[in-house]
mmCIF file of N, CA and C in Angstrom:
data_model
loop_
_atom_site.group_PDB
_atom_site.id
_atom_site.type_symbol
_atom_site.label_atom_id
_atom_site.label_comp_id
_atom_site.label_asym_id
_atom_site.label_seq_id
_atom_site.Cartn_x
_atom_site.Cartn_y
_atom_site.Cartn_z
ATOM 1 N N MET A 1 -28.522 2.053 -18.103
ATOM 2 C CA MET A 1 -27.288 2.494 -18.733
ATOM 3 C C MET A 1 -26.300 1.328 -18.771
ATOM 4 N N ARG A 2 -25.758 1.066 -19.919
ATOM 5 C CA ARG A 2 -24.799 -0.022 -20.083
ATOM 6 C C ARG A 2 -23.385 0.543 -20.111
ATOM 7 N N THR A 3 -22.478 -0.191 -19.508
ATOM 8 C CA THR A 3 -21.075 0.214 -19.480
ATOM 9 C C THR A 3 -20.275 -0.735 -20.348
ATOM 10 N N ASN A 4 -19.390 -0.184 -21.142
ATOM 11 C CA ASN A 4 -18.524 -0.999 -21.978
ATOM 12 C C ASN A 4 -17.254 -1.307 -21.181
ATOM 13 N N TYR A 5 -17.204 -2.504 -20.583
ATOM 14 C CA TYR A 5 -16.063 -2.864 -19.746
ATOM 15 C C TYR A 5 -14.800 -3.130 -20.550
ATOM 16 N N ALA A 6 -14.947 -3.420 -21.817
ATOM 17 C CA ALA A 6 -13.765 -3.672 -22.648
ATOM 18 C C ALA A 6 -12.899 -2.420 -22.741
ATOM 19 N N ASN A 7 -13.519 -1.253 -22.670
ATOM 20 C CA ASN A 7 -12.772 -0.004 -22.769
ATOM 21 C C ASN A 7 -12.517 0.649 -21.419
ATOM 22 N N ALA A 8 -12.925 -0.018 -20.366
ATOM 23 C CA ALA A 8 -12.740 0.544 -19.028
ATOM 24 C C ALA A 8 -11.250 0.594 -18.690
ATOM 25 N N GLU A 9 -10.882 1.622 -17.975
ATOM 26 C CA GLU A 9 -9.488 1.788 -17.582
ATOM 27 C C GLU A 9 -9.147 0.775 -16.480
ATOM 28 N N ARG A 10 -8.068 0.069 -16.652
ATOM 29 C CA ARG A 10 -7.626 -0.905 -15.665
ATOM 30 C C ARG A 10 -6.702 -0.207 -14.678
ATOM 31 N N LYS A 11 -6.993 -0.386 -13.408
ATOM 32 C CA LYS A 11 -6.196 0.258 -12.377
ATOM 33 C C LYS A 11 -5.647 -0.797 -11.432
ATOM 34 N N CYS A 12 -4.448 -0.563 -10.992
ATOM 35 C CA CYS A 12 -3.797 -1.490 -10.072
ATOM 36 C C CYS A 12 -3.520 -0.766 -8.763
ATOM 37 N N ASN A 13 -4.000 -1.319 -7.686
ATOM 38 C CA ASN A 13 -3.690 -0.807 -6.362
ATOM 39 C C ASN A 13 -2.466 -1.597 -5.877
ATOM 40 N N ARG A 14 -1.326 -0.940 -5.806
ATOM 41 C CA ARG A 14 -0.074 -1.624 -5.443
ATOM 42 C C ARG A 14 -0.147 -2.247 -4.052
ATOM 43 N N ASN A 15 -0.840 -1.597 -3.128
ATOM 44 C CA ASN A 15 -0.925 -2.156 -1.779
ATOM 45 C C ASN A 15 -1.736 -3.448 -1.762
ATOM 46 N N LEU A 16 -2.816 -3.499 -2.528
ATOM 47 C CA LEU A 16 -3.595 -4.732 -2.603
ATOM 48 C C LEU A 16 -2.798 -5.820 -3.320
ATOM 49 N N ALA A 17 -2.043 -5.439 -4.332
ATOM 50 C CA ALA A 17 -1.175 -6.403 -5.015
ATOM 51 C C ALA A 17 -0.125 -6.940 -4.049
ATOM 52 N N MET A 18 0.425 -6.051 -3.222
ATOM 53 C CA MET A 18 1.431 -6.472 -2.244
ATOM 54 C C MET A 18 0.813 -7.375 -1.176
ATOM 55 N N CYS A 19 -0.435 -7.123 -0.800
ATOM 56 C CA CYS A 19 -1.128 -8.015 0.135
ATOM 57 C C CYS A 19 -1.192 -9.424 -0.437
ATOM 58 N N TYR A 20 -1.481 -9.526 -1.735
ATOM 59 C CA TYR A 20 -1.538 -10.846 -2.362
ATOM 60 C C TYR A 20 -0.159 -11.503 -2.371
ATOM 61 N N ILE A 21 0.874 -10.741 -2.658
ATOM 62 C CA ILE A 21 2.235 -11.288 -2.669
ATOM 63 C C ILE A 21 2.602 -11.791 -1.277
ATOM 64 N N ILE A 22 2.285 -11.018 -0.257
ATOM 65 C CA ILE A 22 2.569 -11.441 1.123
ATOM 66 C C ILE A 22 1.807 -12.724 1.440
ATOM 67 N N TYR A 23 0.528 -12.751 1.092
ATOM 68 C CA TYR A 23 -0.295 -13.945 1.320
ATOM 69 C C TYR A 23 0.283 -15.153 0.578
ATOM 70 N N MET A 24 0.644 -14.958 -0.671
ATOM 71 C CA MET A 24 1.144 -16.045 -1.512
ATOM 72 C C MET A 24 2.496 -16.571 -1.006
ATOM 73 N N ILE A 25 3.446 -15.662 -0.750
ATOM 74 C CA ILE A 25 4.797 -16.084 -0.378
ATOM 75 C C ILE A 25 4.834 -16.606 1.055
ATOM 76 N N CYS A 26 4.348 -15.829 1.999
ATOM 77 C CA CYS A 26 4.375 -16.267 3.405
ATOM 78 C C CYS A 26 3.534 -17.531 3.591
ATOM 79 N N GLY A 27 2.400 -17.582 2.929
ATOM 80 C CA GLY A 27 1.545 -18.758 3.033
ATOM 81 C C GLY A 27 2.208 -20.024 2.520
ATOM 82 N N SER A 28 3.124 -19.894 1.582
ATOM 83 C CA SER A 28 3.790 -21.067 1.017
ATOM 84 C C SER A 28 4.747 -21.725 2.016
ATOM 85 N N TYR A 29 5.098 -21.044 3.080
ATOM 86 C CA TYR A 29 5.977 -21.621 4.091
ATOM 87 C C TYR A 29 5.210 -22.528 5.055
ATOM 88 N N PHE A 30 3.895 -22.446 5.055
ATOM 89 C CA PHE A 30 3.056 -23.288 5.895
ATOM 90 C C PHE A 30 2.705 -24.574 5.154
ATOM 91 N N HIS A 31 2.283 -25.579 5.914
ATOM 92 C CA HIS A 31 1.816 -26.820 5.304
ATOM 93 C C HIS A 31 0.625 -26.531 4.400
ATOM 94 N N LYS A 32 -0.308 -25.739 4.930
ATOM 95 C CA LYS A 32 -1.486 -25.350 4.165
ATOM 96 C C LYS A 32 -1.911 -23.967 4.629
ATOM 97 N N CYS A 33 -2.238 -23.112 3.680
ATOM 98 C CA CYS A 33 -2.678 -21.758 4.006
ATOM 99 C C CYS A 33 -3.905 -21.435 3.165
ATOM 100 N N THR A 34 -4.955 -20.996 3.837
ATOM 101 C CA THR A 34 -6.155 -20.557 3.137
ATOM 102 C C THR A 34 -6.484 -19.139 3.577
ATOM 103 N N CYS A 35 -7.074 -18.406 2.693
ATOM 104 C CA CYS A 35 -7.483 -17.039 3.007
ATOM 105 C C CYS A 35 -8.867 -17.087 3.654
ATOM 106 N N ALA A 36 -9.044 -16.315 4.706
ATOM 107 C CA ALA A 36 -10.320 -16.293 5.411
ATOM 108 C C ALA A 36 -11.448 -15.796 4.503
ATOM 109 N N SER A 37 -11.120 -14.946 3.540
ATOM 110 C CA SER A 37 -12.128 -14.407 2.626
ATOM 111 C C SER A 37 -11.711 -14.672 1.181
ATOM 112 N N ARG A 38 -12.454 -15.522 0.532
ATOM 113 C CA ARG A 38 -12.175 -15.835 -0.875
ATOM 114 C C ARG A 38 -12.323 -14.582 -1.741
ATOM 115 N N THR A 39 -13.265 -13.721 -1.385
ATOM 116 C CA THR A 39 -13.488 -12.480 -2.135
ATOM 117 C C THR A 39 -12.266 -11.579 -2.064
ATOM 118 N N GLU A 40 -11.697 -11.414 -0.862
ATOM 119 C CA GLU A 40 -10.502 -10.579 -0.712
ATOM 120 C C GLU A 40 -9.327 -11.184 -1.454
ATOM 121 N N GLU A 41 -9.187 -12.496 -1.389
ATOM 122 C CA GLU A 41 -8.098 -13.176 -2.095
ATOM 123 C C GLU A 41 -8.195 -12.919 -3.601
ATOM 124 N N GLN A 42 -9.379 -13.055 -4.161
ATOM 125 C CA GLN A 42 -9.568 -12.841 -5.600
ATOM 126 C C GLN A 42 -9.349 -11.380 -5.975
ATOM 127 N N ARG A 43 -9.842 -10.457 -5.153
ATOM 128 C CA ARG A 43 -9.654 -9.022 -5.417
ATOM 129 C C ARG A 43 -8.166 -8.679 -5.449
ATOM 130 N N ASP A 44 -7.431 -9.149 -4.438
ATOM 131 C CA ASP A 44 -6.000 -8.856 -4.371
ATOM 132 C C ASP A 44 -5.240 -9.508 -5.514
ATOM 133 N N PHE A 45 -5.654 -10.715 -5.892
ATOM 134 C CA PHE A 45 -5.022 -11.403 -7.015
ATOM 135 C C PHE A 45 -5.173 -10.601 -8.307
ATOM 136 N N LEU A 46 -6.347 -10.019 -8.531
ATOM 137 C CA LEU A 46 -6.560 -9.223 -9.742
ATOM 138 C C LEU A 46 -5.646 -8.004 -9.781
ATOM 139 N N HIS A 47 -5.417 -7.384 -8.632
ATOM 140 C CA HIS A 47 -4.487 -6.253 -8.582
ATOM 141 C C HIS A 47 -3.049 -6.735 -8.820
ATOM 142 N N TYR A 48 -2.718 -7.883 -8.267
ATOM 143 C CA TYR A 48 -1.390 -8.484 -8.492
ATOM 144 C C TYR A 48 -1.167 -8.739 -9.981
ATOM 145 N N ARG A 49 -2.182 -9.258 -10.669
ATOM 146 C CA ARG A 49 -2.059 -9.565 -12.092
ATOM 147 C C ARG A 49 -1.857 -8.318 -12.946
ATOM 148 N N GLU A 50 -2.277 -7.169 -12.438
ATOM 149 C CA GLU A 50 -2.126 -5.919 -13.178
ATOM 150 C C GLU A 50 -0.696 -5.372 -13.114
ATOM 151 N N LEU A 51 0.100 -5.869 -12.155
ATOM 152 C CA LEU A 51 1.502 -5.430 -12.078
ATOM 153 C C LEU A 51 2.285 -5.992 -13.248
ATOM 154 N N LYS A 52 3.271 -5.269 -13.697
ATOM 155 C CA LYS A 52 4.189 -5.804 -14.706
ATOM 156 C C LYS A 52 4.951 -6.971 -14.092
ATOM 157 N N ALA A 53 5.322 -7.923 -14.925
ATOM 158 C CA ALA A 53 6.015 -9.119 -14.447
ATOM 159 C C ALA A 53 7.293 -8.763 -13.693
ATOM 160 N N SER A 54 8.019 -7.775 -14.158
ATOM 161 C CA SER A 54 9.260 -7.385 -13.485
ATOM 162 C C SER A 54 8.983 -6.816 -12.097
ATOM 163 N N GLU A 55 7.880 -6.091 -11.955
ATOM 164 C CA GLU A 55 7.498 -5.537 -10.651
ATOM 165 C C GLU A 55 7.018 -6.647 -9.724
ATOM 166 N N GLN A 56 6.270 -7.603 -10.254
ATOM 167 C CA GLN A 56 5.860 -8.766 -9.453
ATOM 168 C C GLN A 56 7.088 -9.466 -8.879
ATOM 169 N N GLU A 57 8.055 -9.716 -9.752
ATOM 170 C CA GLU A 57 9.261 -10.426 -9.337
ATOM 171 C C GLU A 57 10.044 -9.637 -8.287
ATOM 172 N N ARG A 58 10.161 -8.338 -8.462
ATOM 173 C CA ARG A 58 10.895 -7.506 -7.514
ATOM 174 C C ARG A 58 10.241 -7.529 -6.132
ATOM 175 N N LEU A 59 8.931 -7.407 -6.093
ATOM 176 C CA LEU A 59 8.224 -7.413 -4.814
ATOM 177 C C LEU A 59 8.233 -8.798 -4.168
ATOM 178 N N GLU A 60 8.117 -9.836 -4.965
ATOM 179 C CA GLU A 60 8.188 -11.204 -4.446
ATOM 180 C C GLU A 60 9.551 -11.471 -3.819
ATOM 181 N N CYS A 61 10.613 -11.040 -4.482
ATOM 182 C CA CYS A 61 11.969 -11.232 -3.953
ATOM 183 C C CYS A 61 12.151 -10.519 -2.621
ATOM 184 N N ARG A 62 11.524 -9.362 -2.486
ATOM 185 C CA ARG A 62 11.595 -8.600 -1.243
ATOM 186 C C ARG A 62 11.032 -9.409 -0.069
ATOM 187 N N VAL A 63 9.886 -10.055 -0.280
ATOM 188 C CA VAL A 63 9.256 -10.854 0.773
ATOM 189 C C VAL A 63 10.050 -12.134 1.019
ATOM 190 N N ILE A 64 10.501 -12.784 -0.035
ATOM 191 C CA ILE A 64 11.279 -14.022 0.102
ATOM 192 C C ILE A 64 12.562 -13.768 0.891
ATOM 193 N N CYS A 65 13.223 -12.656 0.635
ATOM 194 C CA CYS A 65 14.471 -12.332 1.354
ATOM 195 C C CYS A 65 14.230 -12.219 2.854
ATOM 196 N N VAL A 66 13.129 -11.590 3.250
ATOM 197 C CA VAL A 66 12.817 -11.468 4.675
ATOM 198 C C VAL A 66 12.518 -12.839 5.269
ATOM 199 N N MET A 67 11.747 -13.646 4.564
ATOM 200 C CA MET A 67 11.400 -14.980 5.072
ATOM 201 C C MET A 67 12.636 -15.871 5.192
ATOM 202 N N ASP A 68 13.512 -15.801 4.215
ATOM 203 C CA ASP A 68 14.699 -16.659 4.224
ATOM 204 C C ASP A 68 15.692 -16.293 5.329
ATOM 205 N N LYS A 69 15.563 -15.113 5.905
ATOM 206 C CA LYS A 69 16.441 -14.704 7.002
ATOM 207 C C LYS A 69 15.965 -15.223 8.362
ATOM 208 N N GLN A 70 14.796 -15.852 8.381
ATOM 209 C CA GLN A 70 14.259 -16.350 9.642
ATOM 210 C C GLN A 70 14.964 -17.628 10.070
ATOM 211 N N ASP A 71 14.850 -17.921 11.349
ATOM 212 C CA ASP A 71 15.429 -19.116 11.939
ATOM 213 C C ASP A 71 14.908 -20.364 11.209
ATOM 214 N N LYS A 72 15.813 -21.254 10.845
ATOM 215 C CA LYS A 72 15.443 -22.456 10.080
ATOM 216 C C LYS A 72 14.482 -23.346 10.866
ATOM 217 N N ASP A 73 14.675 -23.442 12.192
ATOM 218 C CA ASP A 73 13.764 -24.243 13.008
ATOM 219 C C ASP A 73 12.351 -23.665 12.978
ATOM 220 N N PHE A 74 12.265 -22.348 13.039
ATOM 221 C CA PHE A 74 10.974 -21.675 12.966
ATOM 222 C C PHE A 74 10.291 -21.990 11.645
ATOM 223 N N LEU A 75 11.029 -21.894 10.554
ATOM 224 C CA LEU A 75 10.449 -22.170 9.231
ATOM 225 C C LEU A 75 10.048 -23.636 9.095
ATOM 226 N N GLU A 76 10.808 -24.540 9.701
ATOM 227 C CA GLU A 76 10.447 -25.959 9.672
ATOM 228 C C GLU A 76 9.144 -26.205 10.418
ATOM 229 N N ARG A 77 8.969 -25.529 11.560
ATOM 230 C CA ARG A 77 7.726 -25.673 12.315
ATOM 231 C C ARG A 77 6.547 -25.121 11.514
ATOM 232 N N LEU A 78 6.775 -24.022 10.804
ATOM 233 C CA LEU A 78 5.703 -23.477 9.970
ATOM 234 C C LEU A 78 5.256 -24.501 8.930
ATOM 235 N N SER A 79 6.202 -25.234 8.382
ATOM 236 C CA SER A 79 5.882 -26.186 7.313
ATOM 237 C C SER A 79 5.001 -27.335 7.811
ATOM 238 N N GLU A 80 4.852 -27.460 9.109
ATOM 239 C CA GLU A 80 4.011 -28.511 9.686
ATOM 240 C C GLU A 80 2.619 -27.994 10.054
ATOM 241 N N LEU A 81 2.404 -26.698 9.960
ATOM 242 C CA LEU A 81 1.167 -26.088 10.446
ATOM 243 C C LEU A 81 0.247 -25.643 9.318
ATOM 244 N N ASP A 82 -1.050 -25.737 9.578
ATOM 245 C CA ASP A 82 -2.059 -25.145 8.706
ATOM 246 C C ASP A 82 -2.353 -23.756 9.255
ATOM 247 N N CYS A 83 -2.688 -22.832 8.381
ATOM 248 C CA CYS A 83 -3.007 -21.492 8.863
ATOM 249 C C CYS A 83 -4.133 -20.881 8.044
ATOM 250 N N LYS A 84 -4.712 -19.864 8.627
ATOM 251 C CA LYS A 84 -5.730 -19.074 7.957
ATOM 252 C C LYS A 84 -5.190 -17.662 7.859
ATOM 253 N N ALA A 85 -5.159 -17.125 6.656
ATOM 254 C CA ALA A 85 -4.677 -15.765 6.436
ATOM 255 C C ALA A 85 -5.855 -14.798 6.477
ATOM 256 N N VAL A 86 -5.681 -13.741 7.240
ATOM 257 C CA VAL A 86 -6.702 -12.711 7.360
ATOM 258 C C VAL A 86 -6.102 -11.405 6.851
ATOM 259 N N ILE A 87 -6.723 -10.838 5.828
ATOM 260 C CA ILE A 87 -6.264 -9.571 5.237
ATOM 261 C C ILE A 87 -7.295 -8.514 5.612
ATOM 262 N N ARG A 88 -6.817 -7.439 6.224
ATOM 263 C CA ARG A 88 -7.768 -6.402 6.618
ATOM 264 C C ARG A 88 -7.157 -5.023 6.451
ATOM 265 N N LYS A 89 -8.020 -4.060 6.189
ATOM 266 C CA LYS A 89 -7.603 -2.664 6.069
ATOM 267 C C LYS A 89 -7.498 -2.090 7.467
ATOM 268 N N THR A 90 -6.446 -1.283 7.700
ATOM 269 C CA THR A 90 -6.256 -0.624 8.983
ATOM 270 C C THR A 90 -6.136 0.880 8.753
ATOM 271 N N GLU A 91 -5.952 1.601 9.830
ATOM 272 C CA GLU A 91 -5.804 3.055 9.733
ATOM 273 C C GLU A 91 -4.555 3.454 8.957
ATOM 274 N N ILE A 92 -3.512 2.621 9.022
ATOM 275 C CA ILE A 92 -2.244 2.982 8.387
ATOM 276 C C ILE A 92 -1.986 2.250 7.076
ATOM 277 N N GLY A 93 -2.860 1.331 6.693
ATOM 278 C CA GLY A 93 -2.666 0.590 5.453
ATOM 279 C C GLY A 93 -3.417 -0.728 5.492
ATOM 280 N N TYR A 94 -2.660 -1.825 5.450
ATOM 281 C CA TYR A 94 -3.251 -3.163 5.485
ATOM 282 C C TYR A 94 -2.484 -4.038 6.462
ATOM 283 N N GLN A 95 -3.175 -5.049 6.969
ATOM 284 C CA GLN A 95 -2.590 -6.024 7.886
ATOM 285 C C GLN A 95 -2.877 -7.405 7.318
ATOM 286 N N VAL A 96 -1.851 -8.249 7.258
ATOM 287 C CA VAL A 96 -2.026 -9.636 6.831
ATOM 288 C C VAL A 96 -1.533 -10.498 7.981
ATOM 289 N N ASP A 97 -2.457 -11.248 8.598
ATOM 290 C CA ASP A 97 -2.120 -12.110 9.725
ATOM 291 C C ASP A 97 -2.296 -13.563 9.321
ATOM 292 N N PHE A 98 -1.374 -14.381 9.766
ATOM 293 C CA PHE A 98 -1.416 -15.821 9.503
ATOM 294 C C PHE A 98 -1.642 -16.509 10.846
ATOM 295 N N TRP A 99 -2.857 -17.017 11.060
ATOM 296 C CA TRP A 99 -3.242 -17.617 12.328
ATOM 297 C C TRP A 99 -3.106 -19.132 12.257
ATOM 298 N N THR A 100 -2.461 -19.695 13.278
ATOM 299 C CA THR A 100 -2.249 -21.139 13.310
ATOM 300 C C THR A 100 -2.967 -21.812 14.470
ATOM 301 N N GLY A 101 -3.699 -21.060 15.241
ATOM 302 C CA GLY A 101 -4.412 -21.652 16.368
ATOM 303 C C GLY A 101 -3.569 -21.728 17.625
ATOM 304 N N GLY A 102 -2.668 -20.782 17.809
ATOM 305 C CA GLY A 102 -1.909 -20.738 19.055
ATOM 306 C C GLY A 102 -0.461 -21.149 18.943
ATOM 307 N N PHE A 103 0.031 -21.373 17.748
ATOM 308 C CA PHE A 103 1.431 -21.742 17.584
ATOM 309 C C PHE A 103 2.166 -20.579 16.914
ATOM 310 N N GLU A 104 3.139 -20.867 16.078
ATOM 311 C CA GLU A 104 3.904 -19.833 15.391
ATOM 312 C C GLU A 104 2.975 -18.966 14.539
ATOM 313 N N THR A 105 3.222 -17.670 14.556
ATOM 314 C CA THR A 105 2.399 -16.767 13.755
ATOM 315 C C THR A 105 3.274 -15.776 13.008
ATOM 316 N N ILE A 106 2.710 -15.249 11.946
ATOM 317 C CA ILE A 106 3.336 -14.171 11.189
ATOM 318 C C ILE A 106 2.290 -13.072 11.061
ATOM 319 N N SER A 107 2.706 -11.863 11.325
ATOM 320 C CA SER A 107 1.833 -10.708 11.185
ATOM 321 C C SER A 107 2.584 -9.668 10.354
ATOM 322 N N VAL A 108 1.974 -9.222 9.272
ATOM 323 C CA VAL A 108 2.626 -8.293 8.356
ATOM 324 C C VAL A 108 1.803 -7.007 8.272
ATOM 325 N N THR A 109 2.473 -5.889 8.511
ATOM 326 C CA THR A 109 1.849 -4.582 8.378
ATOM 327 C C THR A 109 2.365 -3.936 7.105
ATOM 328 N N LEU A 110 1.446 -3.552 6.250
ATOM 329 C CA LEU A 110 1.776 -2.878 5.000
ATOM 330 C C LEU A 110 1.230 -1.464 5.100
ATOM 331 N N LYS A 111 2.130 -0.497 5.242
ATOM 332 C CA LYS A 111 1.695 0.895 5.366
ATOM 333 C C LYS A 111 1.325 1.449 3.995
ATOM 334 N N SER A 112 0.494 2.476 3.994
ATOM 335 C CA SER A 112 0.027 3.049 2.731
ATOM 336 C C SER A 112 1.161 3.651 1.899
ATOM 337 N N ASN A 113 2.324 3.947 2.536
ATOM 338 C CA ASN A 113 3.471 4.462 1.783
ATOM 339 C C ASN A 113 4.302 3.337 1.154
ATOM 340 N N GLY A 114 3.879 2.079 1.362
ATOM 341 C CA GLY A 114 4.567 0.944 0.753
ATOM 342 C C GLY A 114 5.548 0.231 1.657
ATOM 343 N N SER A 115 5.817 0.762 2.838
ATOM 344 C CA SER A 115 6.757 0.082 3.739
ATOM 345 C C SER A 115 6.084 -1.132 4.370
ATOM 346 N N VAL A 116 6.899 -2.151 4.619
ATOM 347 C CA VAL A 116 6.400 -3.419 5.147
ATOM 348 C C VAL A 116 7.135 -3.745 6.438
ATOM 349 N N ARG A 117 6.366 -4.152 7.454
ATOM 350 C CA ARG A 117 6.957 -4.617 8.714
ATOM 351 C C ARG A 117 6.403 -6.005 9.001
ATOM 352 N N MET A 118 7.320 -6.962 9.160
ATOM 353 C CA MET A 118 6.914 -8.345 9.423
ATOM 354 C C MET A 118 7.274 -8.715 10.850
ATOM 355 N N ASN A 119 6.308 -9.291 11.578
ATOM 356 C CA ASN A 119 6.540 -9.756 12.932
ATOM 357 C C ASN A 119 6.370 -11.264 12.964
ATOM 358 N N PHE A 120 7.314 -11.932 13.584
ATOM 359 C CA PHE A 120 7.297 -13.382 13.697
ATOM 360 C C PHE A 120 7.230 -13.752 15.174
ATOM 361 N N GLU A 121 6.309 -14.638 15.521
ATOM 362 C CA GLU A 121 6.182 -15.050 16.913
ATOM 363 C C GLU A 121 6.244 -16.556 17.006
ATOM 364 N N ASN A 122 7.049 -17.009 17.930
ATOM 365 C CA ASN A 122 7.140 -18.429 18.215
ATOM 366 C C ASN A 122 6.447 -18.635 19.554
ATOM 367 N N LEU A 123 5.176 -18.996 19.506
ATOM 368 C CA LEU A 123 4.377 -19.110 20.705
ATOM 369 C C LEU A 123 4.490 -20.465 21.373
ATOM 370 N N SER A 124 5.148 -21.413 20.720
ATOM 371 C CA SER A 124 5.220 -22.767 21.275
ATOM 372 C C SER A 124 6.403 -22.962 22.212
ATOM 373 N N GLU A 125 7.261 -21.966 22.350
ATOM 374 C CA GLU A 125 8.420 -22.114 23.240
ATOM 375 C C GLU A 125 8.066 -21.740 24.650
#
């Protein structure tokens, strides 16, 4: 049986799109950020691309506002670190963790209702 993908309905999972936005924005504060799973990164990117441009911008601004409120010294230290982003499904939604190997970390919980909780840890102090 052949499927005509040209006529297939395109669906966007907002939570997966938001995972990509979190990965993209938070990761940009590090010197280098790579996703632990290229497959998950590509999947989330496709959902992000399905959002309207105005919705992309609104959600991106939401994450940027939280990041910009952080301590400037903390953000400067992040800019010196490489990290690996791990995106995983949890019981309550999704978790995006940025691992630096024992230094500053960011952990973001995205609940299935769309609420976001960001935790910042300065482990080097």
